[in-house]
Amino acid sequence: QVPLVESGGGLVQAGGSLRLSCAPSGRTFSTYAMGWFRQAPGKELEFVAVITWTGGSTHYAGSVKGRFTISRDNAKNTVYLQMNSLKPEDTATYYCAADSSPADWNKRTPDYWGQGTQVTVSS
């Protein structure tokens, strides 16, 4: 059973917006750090953003800072990624992840993953 399920991907024009959602399946991650990675065709997996379990601290990759916002609603066991001012280079499969620690997500892979949702930005 996949522990995390993403939704909200799709096709959008450059400059547009999308909001991704991620909810757990079969268990709760309310006390876990949660976040997002992405992988474009032919490229390595890239860290996007992470949020602590309280929602009090966030960290973003430089390529999305100022355009993307991560948030969470622990009552709904859901984490969100609001993506604004999308660019063609944001095209990728976006993966939700969870881990007991929010540290160094740009240097390691978290313990729990979803199957991914496709985001395509047309120019």
CSV table of C-alpha atoms in Angstrom, one decimal:
chain,number,residue,atom,x,y,z
A,1,GLN,CA,0.0,0.0,0.0
A,2,VAL,CA,1.4,3.4,-1.0
A,3,PRO,CA,1.6,5.5,2.1
A,4,LEU,CA,1.0,8.9,0.5
A,5,VAL,CA,-1.4,9.9,-2.4
A,6,GLU,CA,-0.8,13.0,-4.4
A,7,SER,CA,-3.4,14.9,-6.5
A,8,GLY,CA,-3.8,18.1,-8.3
A,9,GLY,CA,-1.4,17.8,-11.1
A,10,GLY,CA,-2.2,18.7,-14.7
A,11,LEU,CA,-1.5,20.8,-17.7
A,12,VAL,CA,-1.1,24.6,-17.3
A,13,GLN,CA,0.2,27.4,-19.3
A,14,ALA,CA,3.3,29.3,-18.3
A,15,GLY,CA,2.5,31.9,-15.7
A,16,GLY,CA,-0.4,29.9,-14.4
A,17,SER,CA,-1.0,28.2,-11.0
A,18,LEU,CA,-1.7,24.7,-9.7
A,19,ARG,CA,-2.2,23.4,-6.2
A,20,LEU,CA,-1.0,19.9,-5.3
A,21,SER,CA,-2.4,18.0,-2.4
A,22,CYS,CA,-1.0,15.0,-0.6
A,23,ALA,CA,-2.9,12.8,1.9
A,24,PRO,CA,-1.7,9.7,3.7
A,25,SER,CA,-3.3,6.3,3.0
A,26,GLY,CA,-3.6,3.9,5.8
A,27,ARG,CA,-1.8,5.9,8.5
A,28,THR,CA,-1.3,9.4,9.8
A,29,PHE,CA,1.8,11.5,9.3
A,30,SER,CA,0.6,14.4,11.5
A,31,THR,CA,3.9,14.4,13.5
A,32,TYR,CA,6.1,13.9,10.5
A,33,ALA,CA,7.8,16.5,8.4
A,34,MET,CA,6.3,16.4,4.9
A,35,GLY,CA,7.4,17.8,1.6
A,36,TRP,CA,7.8,17.6,-2.1
A,37,PHE,CA,10.3,16.4,-4.6
A,38,ARG,CA,10.2,16.5,-8.4
A,39,GLN,CA,11.8,14.6,-11.3
A,40,ALA,CA,11.8,15.8,-14.8
A,41,PRO,CA,12.4,13.4,-17.7
A,42,GLY,CA,16.1,12.5,-17.9
A,43,LYS,CA,17.0,14.4,-14.8
A,44,GLU,CA,17.7,13.5,-11.2
A,45,LEU,CA,15.2,13.7,-8.4
A,46,GLU,CA,15.1,17.3,-7.0
A,47,PHE,CA,14.1,18.6,-3.6
A,48,VAL,CA,11.3,21.2,-3.8
A,49,ALA,CA,10.1,22.0,-0.3
A,50,VAL,CA,9.6,20.7,3.2
A,51,ILE,CA,7.4,21.7,6.2
A,52,THR,CA,7.8,20.7,9.8
A,53,TRP,CA,5.0,18.7,11.5
A,54,THR,CA,3.8,21.9,13.3
A,55,GLY,CA,3.9,23.9,10.1
A,56,GLY,CA,6.1,26.4,11.9
A,57,SER,CA,9.1,26.1,9.6
A,58,THR,CA,9.5,25.6,5.9
A,59,HIS,CA,12.4,25.3,3.5
A,60,TYR,CA,12.5,25.7,-0.3
A,61,ALA,CA,14.8,25.0,-3.1
A,62,GLY,CA,16.2,28.1,-4.6
A,63,SER,CA,14.5,27.4,-8.0
A,64,VAL,CA,11.0,27.6,-6.5
A,65,LYS,CA,11.5,30.1,-3.6
A,66,GLY,CA,9.1,33.0,-3.9
A,67,ARG,CA,6.8,31.1,-6.4
A,68,PHE,CA,5.8,28.0,-4.5
A,69,THR,CA,4.3,27.8,-1.0
A,70,ILE,CA,4.1,24.6,1.1
A,71,SER,CA,1.4,24.3,3.8
A,72,ARG,CA,-0.3,21.6,5.8
A,73,ASP,CA,-3.6,21.0,7.6
A,74,ASN,CA,-3.0,18.4,10.3
A,75,ALA,CA,-6.7,18.1,11.0
A,76,LYS,CA,-7.1,16.9,7.4
A,77,ASN,CA,-3.8,15.0,7.4
A,78,THR,CA,-3.0,16.9,4.2
A,79,VAL,CA,-0.1,18.8,2.9
A,80,TYR,CA,-0.3,21.3,0.0
A,81,LEU,CA,2.0,22.8,-2.6
A,82,GLN,CA,0.7,26.0,-4.1
A,83,MET,CA,2.6,26.7,-7.3
A,84,ASN,CA,2.4,30.1,-8.9
A,85,SER,CA,4.1,31.8,-11.8
A,86,LEU,CA,4.8,28.3,-13.3
A,87,LYS,CA,7.5,28.0,-15.9
A,88,PRO,CA,8.1,25.3,-18.5
A,89,GLU,CA,11.1,24.1,-16.5
A,90,ASP,CA,8.8,23.2,-13.6
A,91,THR,CA,7.4,20.4,-15.8
A,92,ALA,CA,8.0,17.2,-13.8
A,93,THR,CA,6.5,14.4,-11.8
A,94,TYR,CA,5.9,15.7,-8.3
A,95,TYR,CA,6.3,13.4,-5.4
A,96,CYS,CA,5.0,13.8,-1.8
A,97,ALA,CA,7.3,12.5,0.9
A,98,ALA,CA,7.3,12.2,4.7
A,99,ASP,CA,10.0,11.6,7.3
A,100,SER,CA,10.4,11.9,11.0
A,101,SER,CA,13.0,14.6,10.5
A,102,PRO,CA,12.8,17.8,8.4
A,103,ALA,CA,16.6,18.1,8.3
A,104,ASP,CA,18.7,17.9,5.1
A,105,TRP,CA,15.9,17.0,2.7
A,106,ASN,CA,18.0,18.5,0.0
A,107,LYS,CA,20.8,15.9,0.8
A,108,ARG,CA,18.9,12.7,1.4
A,109,THR,CA,15.7,10.8,0.6
A,110,PRO,CA,12.8,10.7,3.1
A,111,ASP,CA,11.4,7.4,4.3
A,112,TYR,CA,7.9,7.5,2.9
A,113,TRP,CA,6.8,8.4,-0.7
A,114,GLY,CA,3.8,8.7,-2.9
A,115,GLN,CA,3.5,7.5,-6.5
A,116,GLY,CA,3.7,11.0,-8.0
A,117,THR,CA,1.5,13.4,-10.0
A,118,GLN,CA,2.4,14.9,-13.3
A,119,VAL,CA,2.7,18.6,-13.8
A,120,THR,CA,3.2,19.9,-17.3
A,121,VAL,CA,3.7,23.6,-18.0
A,122,SER,CA,3.4,24.7,-21.6
A,123,SER,CA,5.2,27.7,-23.0
